[in-house]
Coordinates of C-alpha atoms and ligand atoms in Angstrom, one line a residue:
X444 CA -6.7 -29.5 -22.2
X445 CA -9.6 -28.0 -24.1
X446 CA -12.7 -27.1 -22.3
X447 CA -15.8 -28.4 -23.8
X448 CA -18.6 -25.6 -23.4
X449 CA -21.5 -28.3 -24.0
X450 CA -20.2 -30.2 -20.9
X451 CA -19.6 -27.2 -18.7
X452 CA -23.4 -26.2 -19.4
X453 CA -24.8 -29.7 -18.6
X454 CA -22.8 -29.6 -15.3
X455 CA -23.7 -26.0 -14.7
X456 CA -27.4 -26.8 -15.2
X457 CA -27.2 -29.9 -13.3
X458 CA -25.8 -28.1 -10.3
X459 CA -28.5 -25.7 -10.1
X460 CA -31.1 -28.6 -10.2
X461 CA -29.0 -30.1 -7.3
X462 CA -29.0 -26.9 -5.3
X463 CA -32.9 -26.7 -6.0
X464 CA -33.7 -30.1 -5.1
X465 CA -31.6 -30.1 -1.9
X466 CA -33.2 -26.9 -0.6
X467 CA -36.5 -28.4 -1.4
X468 CA -35.6 -31.8 0.0
X469 CA -36.6 -33.4 -3.1
X470 CA -34.4 -36.3 -2.5
X471 CA -35.7 -38.9 -5.3
X472 CA -35.4 -36.0 -7.9
X473 CA -31.8 -35.4 -6.6
X474 CA -30.9 -39.0 -7.1
X475 CA -32.3 -38.9 -10.5
X476 CA -30.2 -35.8 -11.4
X477 CA -27.0 -37.2 -9.7
X478 CA -27.4 -40.6 -11.8
X479 CA -27.9 -38.7 -15.0
X480 CA -24.8 -36.7 -14.2
X481 CA -23.1 -40.1 -13.7
X482 CA -24.2 -41.6 -17.0
X483 CA -23.3 -38.4 -18.8
X484 CA -19.9 -38.5 -17.4
X485 CA -19.2 -42.3 -18.2
X486 CA -20.6 -41.9 -21.9
X487 CA -18.1 -39.1 -22.5
X488 CA -15.1 -41.0 -21.3
X489 CA -16.3 -43.9 -23.4
X490 CA -16.6 -41.7 -26.6
X491 CA -13.1 -40.2 -25.7
X492 CA -11.5 -43.6 -25.5
X493 CA -12.9 -44.7 -28.9
X494 CA -11.9 -41.4 -30.5
X495 CA -8.3 -41.7 -29.1
X496 CA -8.3 -45.3 -30.4
X497 CA -9.0 -44.2 -33.6
X498 CA -6.5 -41.5 -33.7
X499 CA -3.9 -43.8 -32.8
X500 CA -4.8 -46.2 -35.7
X501 CA -4.5 -43.4 -37.8
X502 CA -1.0 -42.3 -36.5
X503 CA 0.0 -45.7 -36.5
X504 CA -1.0 -46.4 -40.2
X505 CA 0.7 -43.0 -41.4
X506 CA 4.0 -44.2 -39.3
X507 CA 4.0 -47.5 -41.0
X508 CA 3.5 -45.5 -44.4
X509 CA 6.4 -43.4 -43.6
X510 CA 8.9 -46.4 -42.8
X511 CA 7.7 -48.3 -45.8
X512 CA 6.3 -50.9 -43.9
X513 CA 3.2 -52.9 -45.0
X514 CA 0.0 -51.3 -43.5
X515 CA -1.4 -53.6 -41.1
X516 CA -4.1 -51.5 -39.5
X517 CA -7.6 -52.9 -40.0
X518 CA -10.3 -50.9 -41.0
X519 CA -14.0 -51.6 -41.5
X520 CA -16.1 -50.2 -44.4
X521 CA -18.3 -48.2 -42.2
X522 CA -19.1 -44.4 -42.7
X523 CA -17.0 -43.1 -39.7
X524 CA -14.6 -40.4 -40.6
X525 CA -11.6 -42.5 -39.2
X526 CA -12.5 -45.3 -41.4
X527 CA -12.3 -43.0 -44.3
X528 CA -9.2 -41.5 -43.4
X529 CA -7.6 -44.9 -43.1
X530 CA -9.1 -46.2 -46.4
X531 CA -7.5 -42.9 -48.0
X532 CA -4.1 -43.8 -46.3
X533 CA -4.4 -47.4 -47.6
X534 CA -4.9 -45.9 -51.1
X535 CA -2.2 -43.5 -50.9
X536 CA 0.1 -46.1 -49.6
X537 CA -0.9 -48.3 -52.6
X538 CA -0.2 -45.6 -55.1
X539 CA 3.1 -44.7 -53.7
X540 CA 4.2 -48.5 -53.7
X541 CA 3.4 -48.7 -57.3
X542 CA 5.1 -45.5 -57.9
X543 CA 8.1 -46.7 -56.2
X544 CA 8.3 -50.2 -58.3
X545 CA 7.9 -48.1 -61.5
X546 CA 10.9 -45.8 -60.5
X547 CA 12.9 -48.9 -59.8
X548 CA 11.8 -50.7 -62.7
X549 CA 12.8 -47.4 -64.9
X550 CA 16.1 -47.2 -62.9
X551 CA 17.1 -50.6 -63.8
X552 CA 16.1 -50.5 -67.4
X553 CA 18.6 -47.3 -67.6
X554 CA 21.2 -49.2 -65.7
X555 CA 20.8 -52.1 -68.0
X556 CA 20.7 -50.0 -71.1
X557 CA 23.9 -48.0 -70.0
X558 CA 25.7 -51.4 -69.2
X559 CA 24.8 -52.8 -72.8
X560 CA 25.8 -49.6 -74.4
X561 CA 29.3 -49.9 -72.7
X562 CA 29.7 -53.5 -73.7
X563 CA 29.0 -52.8 -77.4
X564 CA 31.3 -49.8 -77.4
X565 CA 33.9 -52.4 -76.4
X566 CA 34.5 -53.9 -80.0
X567 CA 34.4 -50.6 -82.0
X568 CA 37.2 -49.3 -79.5
X569 CA 39.3 -52.5 -79.7
X570 CA 39.1 -51.9 -83.6
X571 CA 39.9 -48.2 -83.2
X572 CA 42.9 -49.1 -81.1
X573 CA 44.3 -51.8 -83.4
X574 CA 44.2 -49.2 -86.4
X575 CA 45.6 -46.3 -84.4
X576 CA 48.7 -49.0 -83.7
X577 CA 48.8 -49.5 -87.6
X578 CA 48.8 -46.0 -88.1
X579 CA 51.4 -44.7 -85.7
X580 CA 54.4 -45.6 -87.6
X581 CA 53.0 -44.3 -90.8
X582 CA 52.7 -40.6 -89.5
X583 CA 55.6 -38.5 -90.3
X584 CA 54.0 -35.1 -90.7
X585 CA 54.3 -33.0 -87.2
X586 CA 50.8 -31.4 -87.9
X587 CA 49.2 -34.9 -88.6
X588 CA 50.8 -36.4 -85.6
X589 CA 49.4 -33.9 -83.3
X590 CA 45.8 -34.9 -84.6
X591 CA 46.7 -38.4 -84.1
X592 CA 47.7 -37.9 -80.7
X593 CA 44.4 -36.1 -80.0
X594 CA 42.4 -39.0 -81.3
X595 CA 44.4 -41.6 -79.6
X596 CA 44.0 -39.6 -76.2
X597 CA 40.1 -39.4 -76.6
X598 CA 40.1 -43.0 -77.4
X599 CA 42.0 -44.0 -74.3
X600 CA 39.6 -41.7 -72.6
X601 CA 36.3 -43.5 -73.8
X602 CA 37.8 -46.7 -73.2
X603 CA 38.9 -45.9 -69.7
X604 CA 35.3 -44.5 -68.9
X605 CA 33.5 -47.7 -70.5
X606 CA 35.9 -50.1 -68.7
X607 CA 35.3 -48.3 -65.4
X608 CA 31.3 -48.3 -66.0
X609 CA 31.4 -51.9 -67.0
X610 CA 33.2 -52.7 -63.7
X611 CA 30.8 -50.6 -61.6
X612 CA 27.7 -51.9 -63.5
X613 CA 29.2 -55.8 -62.4
X614 CA 29.6 -54.8 -58.9
X615 CA 26.2 -53.3 -58.5
X616 CA 24.5 -56.7 -60.1
X617 CA 27.1 -58.6 -57.7
X618 CA 28.7 -60.2 -60.9
X619 CA 32.0 -60.0 -59.5
X620 CA 32.8 -63.1 -57.9
X621 CA 35.8 -63.5 -55.7
X622 CA 37.6 -66.8 -55.6
X623 CA 39.9 -67.0 -52.6
X624 CA 43.0 -69.3 -52.7
X625 CA 45.5 -69.0 -50.0
X626 CA 48.6 -66.9 -50.9
X627 CA 51.2 -64.6 -49.9
X628 CA 49.9 -61.0 -50.1
X629 CA 53.4 -59.7 -51.0
X630 CA 53.3 -61.8 -54.4
X631 CA 49.8 -60.0 -55.1
X632 CA 51.2 -56.5 -54.5
X633 CA 54.1 -57.4 -56.7
X634 CA 51.6 -58.1 -59.4
X635 CA 50.3 -54.3 -59.1
X636 CA 53.7 -52.9 -58.9
X637 CA 54.5 -54.6 -62.1
X638 CA 51.6 -53.1 -63.7
X639 CA 52.2 -49.4 -62.5
X640 CA 56.0 -49.5 -62.6
X641 CA 56.3 -47.9 -66.2
X642 CA 54.0 -45.1 -65.5
X643 CA 55.7 -44.3 -62.4
X644 CA 59.0 -44.3 -63.9
X645 CA 57.8 -41.5 -66.4
X646 CA 57.3 -39.3 -63.7
X647 CA 60.5 -40.3 -61.8
X648 CA 58.6 -41.7 -58.8
X649 CA 60.4 -44.6 -56.9
X650 CA 58.0 -47.4 -55.2
X651 CA 59.4 -49.2 -52.2
X652 CA 57.9 -52.0 -50.3
X653 CA 58.5 -52.2 -46.6
X654 CA 57.5 -55.5 -45.1
X655 CA 57.1 -55.3 -41.5
X656 CA 55.4 -58.6 -41.0
X657 CA 56.7 -60.6 -38.1
X658 CA 55.4 -63.8 -39.6
X659 CA 55.2 -64.7 -43.3
X660 CA 51.4 -64.8 -43.6
X661 CA 49.3 -66.6 -46.2
X662 CA 45.9 -64.9 -46.5
X663 CA 42.9 -66.4 -48.4
X664 CA 42.2 -63.7 -51.2
X665 CA 41.5 -63.5 -54.9
X666 CA 45.0 -62.4 -56.4
X667 CA 43.3 -60.8 -59.3
X668 CA 40.8 -58.8 -57.8
X669 CA 43.2 -57.7 -54.8
X670 CA 45.8 -56.8 -57.1
X671 CA 43.5 -54.5 -59.2
X672 CA 42.7 -52.8 -55.7
X673 CA 46.2 -52.1 -54.9
X674 CA 46.8 -51.0 -58.5
X675 CA 44.1 -48.5 -58.1
X676 CA 45.8 -47.2 -54.9
X677 CA 49.2 -46.9 -56.6
X678 CA 47.6 -45.4 -59.8
X679 CA 46.0 -42.6 -57.6
X680 CA 49.4 -42.2 -55.7
X681 CA 51.3 -41.7 -59.0
X682 CA 48.4 -39.6 -60.4
X683 CA 48.4 -37.2 -57.3
X684 CA 52.0 -36.9 -56.6
X685 CA 54.7 -34.5 -58.1
X686 CA 57.6 -36.1 -60.1
X687 CA 60.6 -37.4 -58.1
X688 CA 58.7 -38.5 -54.8
X689 CA 58.7 -41.8 -53.3
X690 CA 55.6 -44.2 -52.8
X691 CA 55.9 -46.7 -49.9
X692 CA 54.0 -49.8 -49.5
X693 CA 53.9 -51.1 -46.0
X694 CA 53.1 -54.7 -45.5
X695 CA 51.8 -55.3 -41.8
X696 CA 50.1 -57.9 -39.6
X697 CA 48.5 -58.0 -36.1
X698 CA 46.6 -60.7 -34.4
X699 CA 43.3 -60.1 -36.5
X700 CA 44.3 -58.4 -39.8
X701 CA 46.8 -58.2 -42.4
X702 CA 47.3 -54.7 -43.7
X703 CA 48.5 -53.1 -47.0
X704 CA 49.2 -49.5 -46.6
X705 CA 50.0 -47.0 -49.6
X706 CA 51.7 -43.9 -48.8
X707 CA 52.5 -41.2 -51.0
X708 CA 54.2 -37.6 -50.8
X709 CA 51.4 -36.3 -53.2
X710 CA 48.7 -33.5 -52.8
X711 CA 46.8 -35.3 -50.2
X712 CA 43.1 -34.6 -49.3
X713 CA 41.2 -32.0 -47.2
X714 CA 40.4 -32.8 -43.5
X715 CA 36.7 -33.9 -43.7
X716 CA 37.4 -36.0 -47.0
X717 CA 38.7 -39.2 -45.5
X718 CA 35.3 -40.9 -45.9
X719 CA 34.0 -39.1 -48.7
X720 CA 36.8 -40.3 -51.1
X721 CA 35.2 -43.7 -50.9
X722 CA 31.7 -42.4 -52.6
X723 CA 31.1 -43.3 -56.0
X724 CA 31.8 -40.2 -58.2
X725 CA 33.4 -38.1 -55.6
X726 CA 36.3 -36.3 -56.5
X727 CA 38.6 -34.3 -54.0
X728 CA 38.8 -30.6 -53.3
X729 CA 42.2 -30.5 -53.7
X730 CA 42.5 -31.8 -57.4
X731 CA 43.1 -29.4 -60.4
X732 CA 44.1 -30.9 -63.6
X733 CA 44.4 -34.5 -62.8
X734 CA 41.6 -36.6 -64.8
X735 CA 39.5 -39.1 -63.3
X736 CA 35.9 -40.3 -62.7
X737 CA 35.8 -40.7 -58.9
X738 CA 35.3 -44.5 -59.3
X739 CA 38.4 -46.1 -58.7
X740 CA 38.3 -46.0 -54.8
X741 CA 34.5 -47.0 -54.9
X742 CA 35.3 -50.2 -56.9
X743 CA 38.5 -50.7 -54.6
X744 CA 36.3 -50.6 -51.4
X745 CA 33.8 -52.8 -52.9
X746 CA 36.4 -55.4 -53.8
X747 CA 37.9 -55.4 -50.3
X748 CA 34.5 -55.8 -48.5
X749 CA 33.7 -58.8 -50.7
X750 CA 37.1 -60.0 -48.9
X751 CA 35.2 -59.1 -45.5
X752 CA 37.8 -56.5 -45.1
X753 CA 38.0 -52.7 -44.9
X754 CA 39.8 -49.6 -45.9
X755 CA 41.0 -46.5 -44.2
X756 CA 42.3 -43.3 -45.5
X757 CA 44.6 -41.1 -43.5
X758 CA 46.0 -37.6 -44.1
X759 CA 49.8 -37.5 -43.5
X760 CA 52.2 -34.6 -43.1
X761 CA 53.0 -34.5 -47.0
X762 CA 50.5 -36.7 -48.9
X763 CA 48.0 -39.4 -48.3
X764 CA 47.8 -42.9 -46.7
X765 CA 45.4 -45.7 -47.6
X766 CA 45.3 -48.8 -45.9
X767 CA 43.5 -52.1 -47.0
X768 CA 42.7 -54.6 -43.8
X769 CA 42.0 -58.1 -44.7
X770 CA 41.1 -60.6 -41.9
X771 CA 43.2 -63.2 -41.1
X772 CA 40.8 -66.0 -40.5
X773 CA 41.5 -68.7 -43.0
X774 CA 45.4 -68.1 -42.9
X775 CA 48.2 -70.5 -42.6
Ligands
ADP1986 P1 39.7 -40.3 -59.2 O1 41.0 -40.5 -59.1 O2 39.0 -40.9 -60.6 O3 39.1 -39.0 -59.2 P2 39.2 -42.1 -57.0 O4 37.9 -42.8 -56.6 O5 40.4 -43.2 -57.4 O6 38.7 -41.3 -58.5 O7 39.7 -41.1 -56.0 C1 38.6 -40.6 -55.4 C2 39.2 -39.0 -54.9 O8 40.1 -39.4 -53.8 C3 40.0 -38.5 -55.9 O9 39.3 -37.5 -56.8 C4 41.0 -37.6 -55.1 O10 40.6 -36.4 -54.8 C5 41.3 -38.6 -54.0 N1 42.5 -39.3 -53.9 C6 42.6 -40.8 -54.0 N2 43.6 -41.0 -53.8 C7 44.4 -40.0 -53.9 C8 45.7 -39.7 -53.4 N3 46.7 -40.9 -53.4 N4 46.4 -38.5 -53.2 C9 45.4 -37.5 -53.0 N5 44.0 -37.7 -53.3 C10 43.6 -39.0 -53.8

């Protein structure tokens, strides 16, 4: 606690007077001094209270500004220091809000522009693809074939990137609409296997489905989007597994959830990465030459969230296990 020199001085002088008046038995004067002391003491307490209130108002206003709430501390346009500080806080807050709005506006603009560019790229890319297919049989010289393959590979990369980008933009703008229809998960998984089968075969990777469900359960889901999700998991498993390995797809149920679990014997992930791999643009520490953009699992989890489900990744002895859990509510 700070000692106020002025107050100590006042109390010191008044004590001297009190001693003198007691000594001289001047009772009226003594009463007067005591009354003055009393008034001085209460005036100080009153001023302290006002001062603390003003400080509290200032800290409340600052707190509301930090947690981005509307500042509702009132102030009067007086000349007091605290009102001046409150006015300044309101002005800083208004400027900050304006700046945030501008930033958001610019961010939305960039997103829109990128989405637009991706859309515009689709037609020329489709044209390129058609002409490349037409050219394919016409190239017989070895050197020309190498160039041709390089162009084809670059075209595939640009296409992959734009498609993924369009998908991500749609997810963010909540354009993806999930239409749930009751159907068997096994059939949806089969669609995904059908799409990946050829690529897996090229690496001599065997895909096995193990149905551990006790009851045949029909789940309300969007087969298109869910098969896309399972495809993303299988695509990763094939990409991050060596040749001649096996991918197992387990179908399980419990009282509340249906589970699709994809297990592979690939490179796996590091210990602290189980949650990180679902973040957008995140790429694992184990990867070396495998190409990718770190969007597949992010999009997959967004699709599953829209089904009111969740995902879990687990490191296993050799490889990775990723599960999709879907609620059984609305099942038959
Ligand atoms: P990408 O595969 O394009 O990098 P994803 O979002 O599909 O993006 O995956 C994010 C990261 O998660 C990958 O970079 C990889 O490190 C890790 N990952 C995903 N699936 C597997 C898997 N089956 N085996 C090993 N690592 C995986």
